[in-house]
Short mmCIF file of C-alpha atoms and ligand atoms in Angstrom, two decimals:
data_model
loop_
_atom_site.label_atom_id
_atom_site.label_comp_id
_atom_site.label_asym_id
_atom_site.label_seq_id
_atom_site.Cartn_x
_atom_site.Cartn_y
_atom_site.Cartn_z
CA MET A 1 -27.58 180.41 -151.92
CA SER A 2 -30.77 178.72 -153.25
CA CYS A 3 -28.69 177.36 -156.17
CA TYR A 4 -26.49 175.41 -153.65
CA ARG A 5 -29.32 174.19 -151.90
CA THR A 6 -30.42 172.63 -155.36
CA LEU A 7 -27.34 171.33 -156.15
CA ASN A 8 -27.04 169.72 -152.74
CA LYS A 9 -30.72 168.23 -153.15
CA ILE A 10 -29.72 166.94 -156.53
CA SER A 11 -26.65 165.35 -155.28
CA LYS A 12 -28.49 163.68 -152.12
CA ASN A 13 -31.38 162.61 -154.45
CA HIS A 14 -28.46 161.19 -156.89
CA PHE A 15 -26.89 159.58 -153.96
CA LEU A 16 -30.40 157.85 -152.85
CA ILE A 17 -30.89 156.57 -156.43
CA LEU A 18 -27.43 155.32 -156.66
CA ARG A 19 -27.73 153.66 -153.31
CA ARG A 20 -31.02 152.22 -154.37
CA PHE A 21 -29.26 150.80 -157.69
CA LEU A 22 -26.49 149.25 -155.82
CA ARG A 23 -28.43 147.49 -153.37
CA THR A 24 -30.99 146.17 -156.00
CA ASN A 25 -27.91 145.23 -158.25
CA VAL A 26 -26.65 142.80 -155.55
CA ILE A 27 -30.21 141.61 -154.14
CA SER A 28 -31.81 141.62 -157.59
CA ASN A 29 -29.36 138.48 -158.52
CA PRO A 30 -31.45 135.56 -157.28
CA HIS A 31 -28.65 133.25 -156.74
CA ILE A 32 -26.63 135.56 -154.31
CA LYS A 33 -27.71 136.36 -150.83
CA VAL A 34 -25.30 138.86 -149.08
CA SER A 35 -25.75 139.29 -145.28
CA GLU A 36 -27.11 142.50 -143.91
CA GLU A 37 -23.62 143.08 -142.15
CA VAL A 38 -21.91 142.95 -145.26
CA GLN A 39 -24.54 144.64 -147.62
CA ASP A 40 -24.52 147.37 -145.39
CA ALA A 41 -20.57 147.76 -145.27
CA ILE A 42 -20.43 147.65 -149.19
CA GLU A 43 -23.13 150.19 -149.28
CA CYS A 44 -21.29 152.31 -146.47
CA LYS A 45 -17.94 152.12 -147.71
CA LYS A 46 -16.74 150.26 -145.00
CA PRO A 47 -13.79 148.04 -145.17
CA VAL A 48 -14.80 144.74 -146.23
CA VAL A 49 -12.54 141.71 -146.89
CA ALA A 50 -13.68 138.56 -148.99
CA LEU A 51 -12.75 134.93 -147.68
CA GLU A 52 -12.82 132.05 -149.51
CA SER A 53 -14.25 128.39 -148.39
CA THR A 54 -12.54 125.66 -150.58
CA ILE A 55 -10.10 125.71 -147.45
CA ILE A 56 -12.81 124.98 -145.09
CA THR A 57 -14.57 122.26 -147.50
CA HIS A 58 -11.28 120.74 -148.77
CA GLY A 59 -8.17 122.45 -147.47
CA MET A 60 -8.08 121.21 -143.91
CA PRO A 61 -9.53 118.29 -141.88
CA TYR A 62 -12.74 118.87 -139.27
CA PRO A 63 -12.89 120.77 -136.98
CA LYS A 64 -9.59 122.11 -137.57
CA ASN A 65 -10.94 123.98 -140.63
CA VAL A 66 -13.90 125.42 -138.93
CA VAL A 67 -11.83 126.77 -136.07
CA CYS A 68 -9.64 128.23 -138.19
CA ALA A 69 -12.12 129.88 -140.52
CA VAL A 70 -13.78 131.37 -137.51
CA GLN A 71 -10.41 132.62 -135.96
CA VAL A 72 -9.60 134.10 -139.54
CA GLU A 73 -13.15 136.34 -139.19
CA GLY A 74 -11.80 137.28 -136.00
CA VAL A 75 -8.57 138.91 -137.33
CA VAL A 76 -10.39 140.64 -139.71
CA ARG A 77 -12.75 142.17 -137.45
CA LYS A 78 -9.79 142.71 -135.46
CA GLN A 79 -8.56 144.89 -137.94
CA GLY A 80 -11.55 146.87 -138.16
CA ALA A 81 -12.90 145.46 -141.25
CA ILE A 82 -16.12 142.86 -141.97
CA PRO A 83 -15.40 139.70 -143.02
CA ALA A 84 -17.58 138.45 -146.17
CA THR A 85 -16.67 134.53 -146.31
CA ILE A 86 -18.21 133.29 -149.55
CA ALA A 87 -19.64 129.87 -149.95
CA ILE A 88 -22.64 128.10 -151.51
CA ILE A 89 -25.51 126.45 -149.38
CA ARG A 90 -28.24 124.64 -151.02
CA GLY A 91 -27.74 126.28 -154.72
CA LYS A 92 -27.61 129.99 -153.19
CA ILE A 93 -24.39 131.88 -153.06
CA HIS A 94 -23.75 133.29 -149.64
CA VAL A 95 -21.52 136.60 -149.08
CA GLY A 96 -21.12 136.64 -145.12
CA LEU A 97 -21.58 133.38 -143.12
CA SER A 98 -22.84 132.73 -139.73
CA GLU A 99 -21.08 130.24 -137.48
CA THR A 100 -23.50 127.66 -138.07
CA ASP A 101 -23.14 128.08 -141.65
CA ILE A 102 -19.27 127.67 -141.41
CA ASN A 103 -19.66 124.57 -139.34
CA MET A 104 -22.14 122.92 -141.75
CA LEU A 105 -19.77 123.27 -144.80
CA GLY A 106 -16.74 122.08 -142.66
CA ASP A 107 -18.29 119.15 -140.96
CA THR A 108 -17.84 116.72 -144.05
CA SER A 109 -19.40 113.58 -141.98
CA SER A 110 -22.56 115.52 -142.65
CA SER A 111 -22.38 117.51 -145.96
CA LYS A 112 -20.16 116.97 -148.99
CA PRO A 113 -19.71 120.34 -150.65
CA ILE A 114 -18.35 120.73 -154.12
CA LYS A 115 -15.17 122.47 -154.67
CA THR A 116 -16.42 125.11 -156.76
CA SER A 117 -14.62 127.12 -159.17
CA ARG A 118 -15.85 129.21 -162.36
CA ARG A 119 -16.61 126.01 -164.32
CA ASP A 120 -18.31 124.57 -161.37
CA LEU A 121 -20.56 127.25 -160.56
CA ALA A 122 -23.37 127.05 -162.62
CA TYR A 123 -24.09 123.12 -161.94
CA VAL A 124 -24.03 123.65 -158.26
CA ILE A 125 -26.36 126.41 -158.18
CA SER A 126 -29.06 124.67 -160.47
CA ASN A 127 -28.65 121.46 -158.66
CA GLU A 128 -29.26 123.06 -155.28
CA MET A 129 -25.79 121.92 -153.91
CA SER A 130 -23.57 123.24 -151.49
CA GLY A 131 -20.06 124.22 -152.29
CA GLY A 132 -16.90 125.77 -150.88
CA THR A 133 -15.59 128.30 -153.34
CA THR A 134 -12.35 128.44 -154.68
CA VAL A 135 -10.01 131.39 -154.96
CA CYS A 136 -11.36 131.66 -158.56
CA GLY A 137 -15.00 131.01 -157.43
CA THR A 138 -14.54 133.62 -154.63
CA ILE A 139 -12.62 136.15 -156.66
CA LEU A 140 -15.83 135.71 -159.08
CA VAL A 141 -18.68 136.52 -156.56
CA ALA A 142 -16.60 139.05 -154.77
CA ASP A 143 -16.29 141.36 -158.15
CA GLN A 144 -19.94 140.77 -158.59
CA VAL A 145 -21.10 142.26 -155.14
CA GLY A 146 -18.34 144.81 -154.99
CA ILE A 147 -15.78 143.68 -152.57
CA PRO A 148 -12.13 144.72 -153.81
CA VAL A 149 -10.30 143.12 -151.38
CA PHE A 150 -9.64 139.54 -150.75
CA ALA A 151 -7.65 137.45 -148.27
CA THR A 152 -6.43 133.66 -148.43
CA GLY A 153 -3.95 131.37 -147.69
CA GLY A 154 -2.35 130.34 -150.58
CA ILE A 155 -3.75 130.65 -154.18
CA GLY A 156 -3.63 127.94 -156.96
CA GLY A 157 -1.28 128.09 -159.63
CA VAL A 158 0.84 126.22 -162.42
CA HIS A 159 1.41 122.36 -161.25
CA ARG A 160 4.66 120.83 -161.29
CA GLY A 161 4.75 119.04 -164.55
CA ALA A 162 2.31 121.06 -165.94
CA ASP A 163 3.97 121.04 -169.67
CA LYS A 164 2.64 117.65 -169.64
CA THR A 165 -0.55 117.87 -167.73
CA PHE A 166 -1.75 121.40 -168.58
CA ASP A 167 -2.86 121.31 -164.73
CA VAL A 168 -3.24 125.53 -164.32
CA SER A 169 -5.36 126.84 -161.72
CA ALA A 170 -8.19 128.68 -162.76
CA ASP A 171 -7.22 130.99 -159.76
CA LEU A 172 -4.76 132.66 -162.20
CA ILE A 173 -7.12 133.50 -164.86
CA GLU A 174 -9.55 134.85 -162.66
CA LEU A 175 -7.07 137.21 -161.24
CA GLY A 176 -6.22 138.48 -164.50
CA LYS A 177 -9.54 139.52 -165.53
CA SER A 178 -10.86 140.87 -161.87
CA GLY A 179 -9.60 144.18 -160.83
CA ILE A 180 -9.43 142.60 -157.22
CA ALA A 181 -6.61 142.67 -154.73
CA VAL A 182 -5.68 139.34 -153.34
CA ILE A 183 -3.48 139.19 -149.92
CA SER A 184 -1.86 135.77 -149.45
CA SER A 185 1.29 134.19 -148.21
CA GLY A 186 2.25 133.34 -151.73
CA VAL A 187 2.13 129.87 -152.99
CA LYS A 188 2.90 126.35 -151.82
CA SER A 189 5.72 124.94 -153.27
CA ILE A 190 3.52 121.82 -154.29
CA LEU A 191 3.24 124.27 -157.25
CA ASP A 192 5.66 125.25 -159.65
CA ILE A 193 6.47 128.66 -158.47
CA PRO A 194 8.54 130.26 -161.28
CA LYS A 195 6.17 129.04 -163.82
CA THR A 196 3.28 130.45 -161.81
CA LEU A 197 4.83 133.62 -161.52
CA GLU A 198 5.35 133.57 -165.21
CA TYR A 199 1.61 132.84 -165.90
CA LEU A 200 0.91 135.83 -163.54
CA GLU A 201 2.86 138.17 -165.68
CA THR A 202 1.11 136.87 -168.73
CA GLN A 203 -2.39 137.37 -167.39
CA GLY A 204 -1.52 141.23 -166.26
CA VAL A 205 -1.50 140.53 -162.55
CA PHE A 206 0.60 142.88 -160.18
CA VAL A 207 2.75 141.03 -157.87
CA GLY A 208 4.51 142.32 -155.05
CA THR A 209 6.04 141.06 -151.76
CA PHE A 210 4.82 142.65 -148.64
CA GLY A 211 7.89 143.86 -146.33
CA ASP A 212 11.45 144.52 -147.49
CA SER A 213 12.42 141.59 -149.47
CA ASN A 214 11.48 140.77 -153.04
CA GLU A 215 11.77 136.88 -152.49
CA PHE A 216 8.42 135.53 -153.35
CA PRO A 217 7.17 133.35 -150.28
CA ALA A 218 6.17 129.56 -150.67
CA PHE A 219 3.61 129.90 -148.02
CA TYR A 220 5.32 127.72 -145.04
CA SER A 221 8.49 129.21 -145.65
CA ARG A 222 9.48 132.94 -146.45
CA LYS A 223 11.97 132.14 -149.27
CA SER A 224 11.21 130.30 -152.69
CA GLY A 225 14.03 130.85 -154.75
CA SER A 226 11.87 132.96 -157.03
CA LYS A 227 11.92 136.65 -156.96
CA SER A 228 8.66 138.63 -157.10
CA PRO A 229 8.83 141.69 -159.58
CA TYR A 230 8.07 144.18 -156.83
CA ILE A 231 8.53 145.12 -153.10
CA VAL A 232 5.37 146.56 -151.44
CA GLN A 233 6.99 148.02 -147.86
CA SER A 234 3.63 149.04 -146.24
CA ALA A 235 -0.07 148.89 -146.18
CA LYS A 236 -0.27 152.35 -147.43
CA LYS A 237 1.86 151.64 -150.46
CA ALA A 238 -0.53 148.48 -151.08
CA ALA A 239 -3.46 150.80 -151.06
CA GLN A 240 -1.82 153.45 -153.23
CA ILE A 241 -1.27 150.47 -155.80
CA ILE A 242 -4.81 149.29 -155.49
CA LYS A 243 -6.07 152.90 -155.79
CA SER A 244 -4.04 153.39 -159.08
CA SER A 245 -5.28 150.44 -160.42
CA MET A 246 -8.75 151.34 -160.01
CA ASP A 247 -8.10 154.93 -161.32
CA MET A 248 -6.82 153.40 -164.23
CA ASP A 249 -9.77 150.84 -164.87
CA LEU A 250 -7.04 148.06 -165.29
CA LYS A 251 -9.52 145.49 -164.42
CA SER A 252 -6.90 143.10 -163.74
CA GLY A 253 -5.98 141.84 -160.00
CA MET A 254 -2.95 142.35 -157.65
CA LEU A 255 -1.48 139.68 -155.62
CA PHE A 256 0.19 140.84 -152.61
CA ALA A 257 2.42 138.23 -150.99
CA VAL A 258 2.94 138.39 -147.31
CA PRO A 259 5.61 135.93 -145.94
CA ILE A 260 4.77 133.90 -142.98
CA PRO A 261 6.57 135.44 -139.80
CA GLU A 262 9.90 133.64 -139.23
CA LYS A 263 8.89 132.25 -135.89
CA TYR A 264 6.09 129.97 -137.58
CA ALA A 265 8.22 129.14 -140.95
CA LEU A 266 9.38 125.59 -141.86
CA SER A 267 12.55 125.09 -143.64
CA TYR A 268 12.10 125.62 -147.65
CA GLU A 269 14.56 122.47 -147.97
CA THR A 270 12.42 120.50 -145.56
CA MET A 271 9.23 121.39 -147.11
CA ASN A 272 10.61 120.47 -150.81
CA GLU A 273 11.33 117.16 -149.56
CA VAL A 274 8.37 116.77 -148.28
CA ILE A 275 6.33 118.07 -151.38
CA GLU A 276 8.67 115.67 -153.44
CA GLN A 277 7.42 112.67 -151.49
CA ALA A 278 3.54 113.66 -151.74
CA LEU A 279 4.25 114.35 -155.32
CA LYS A 280 5.78 110.43 -155.54
CA SER A 281 2.80 109.12 -153.77
CA MET A 282 0.20 110.48 -156.15
CA ASP A 283 -1.85 108.17 -158.31
CA PRO A 284 -0.55 108.82 -161.80
CA HIS A 285 -4.22 108.83 -163.00
CA MET A 286 -5.15 111.49 -160.26
CA GLU A 287 -6.25 114.43 -162.09
CA GLY A 288 -8.18 117.87 -161.92
CA LYS A 289 -9.63 119.22 -159.08
CA GLN A 290 -8.66 116.48 -156.71
CA VAL A 291 -4.82 117.29 -157.39
CA THR A 292 -4.66 119.95 -154.76
CA PRO A 293 -6.60 118.68 -151.78
CA TYR A 294 -4.70 115.25 -152.08
CA LEU A 295 -1.37 117.01 -152.10
CA LEU A 296 -2.39 119.00 -149.05
CA SER A 297 -3.65 116.36 -146.81
CA GLN A 298 -0.25 114.39 -147.63
CA VAL A 299 1.94 117.30 -146.81
CA ALA A 300 -0.09 117.19 -143.49
CA LYS A 301 0.46 113.71 -142.83
CA LEU A 302 3.98 113.42 -143.76
CA THR A 303 4.93 116.66 -141.56
CA SER A 304 2.32 114.97 -138.67
CA GLY A 305 0.38 118.12 -138.91
CA LYS A 306 3.34 120.56 -138.68
CA SER A 307 1.99 121.98 -141.92
CA LEU A 308 -1.21 122.66 -140.84
CA GLU A 309 -0.34 124.02 -137.70
CA SER A 310 1.54 126.79 -139.67
CA SER A 311 -1.33 127.20 -142.06
CA ILE A 312 -3.20 128.45 -139.04
CA LEU A 313 -0.87 130.65 -137.61
N1 PSU B 401 -3.60 126.04 -152.00
C1 PSU B 401 -3.49 125.87 -150.47
N2 PSU B 401 -4.50 125.75 -149.67
C2 PSU B 401 -5.82 125.45 -150.37
C3 PSU B 401 -6.22 125.66 -151.66
C4 PSU B 401 -4.81 126.20 -152.67
O1 PSU B 401 -2.37 125.85 -150.13
O2 PSU B 401 -6.88 125.34 -149.91
C5 PSU B 401 -7.24 125.68 -152.56
C6 PSU B 401 -7.93 127.26 -153.07
O3 PSU B 401 -9.16 127.35 -152.61
C7 PSU B 401 -7.22 127.22 -154.43
C8 PSU B 401 -7.72 125.83 -154.55
O4 PSU B 401 -8.20 128.34 -155.03
O5 PSU B 401 -7.11 125.06 -153.77
C9 PSU B 401 -6.96 125.41 -156.08
O6 PSU B 401 -7.41 124.18 -156.63
P1 PSU B 401 -7.06 123.87 -157.93
O7 PSU B 401 -5.71 124.09 -157.95
O8 PSU B 401 -7.72 122.63 -158.18
O9 PSU B 401 -7.15 124.80 -158.78
MN1 MN B 402 -5.83 121.91 -161.54
#
């Protein structure tokens, strides 16, 4: 009996030490501020969903960006999880934002946050700037604070013409080296989808389409002409894949592609034409991090905002 009591006491002490370790581990990084709600959820192993912020700062115009970000947080809460939107505010990485923070980041008339991927992070922090974290930047931070699930709209990928430009999003590399599960609506066909899938395979990233078709979705449309290597039929199956990946300590990411519901989907053929037009209108000297935001805003213009509506829905 006393043995059990001692054991119990030891494990309780261990738990407290571990808890303190986890707490200081997150908080002792002077560059990261985790909100109390998110911190508590991580410690108590409640479900937490990381969310990116480049979509707020560079992916959509104001005020739709702010409305959408707040709505997405609401959807996460409705499912019983805690949202952890990640962004940089005056040199500090925040995990879990207030509505005031989201509004400040989204209102680009008053602030000019930097699109922050891995290569930008140290510069933005050391210059006390604000930044919207890309999928790459968000994965990096989520991984450091111990959030294993991240939801977003569309991830970056291999750009069309990458054989000449070498434009491959750092999102794919980060996915390859963090054991995180990213849930998205696939990738937009502003990218080269077959090459993106090839690249993910090379990086060792699991890719599965959620539902009963193995067509990899192209964000605005349910089809893309490319196949996902796997079908994931249910949330339970997805959870089992994530658990097995953790058990195996694979330390490489998983991409669960959830097709847009039929009623909000736009035609793949029409979107392809629009994208071709957007690509043609691009200044041939445009490069680097400007390419994706430019193409997204052109597509929104050419569809008179329809593409934006289906992004939000
Ligand atoms: N694709 C979208 N919407 C977006 C982005 C990509 O459909 O808002 C943003 C994401 O934050 C993504 C980033 O991580 O653009 C990729 O940029 P780049 O291609 O420069 O790596
Ligand atoms: Mn790029």
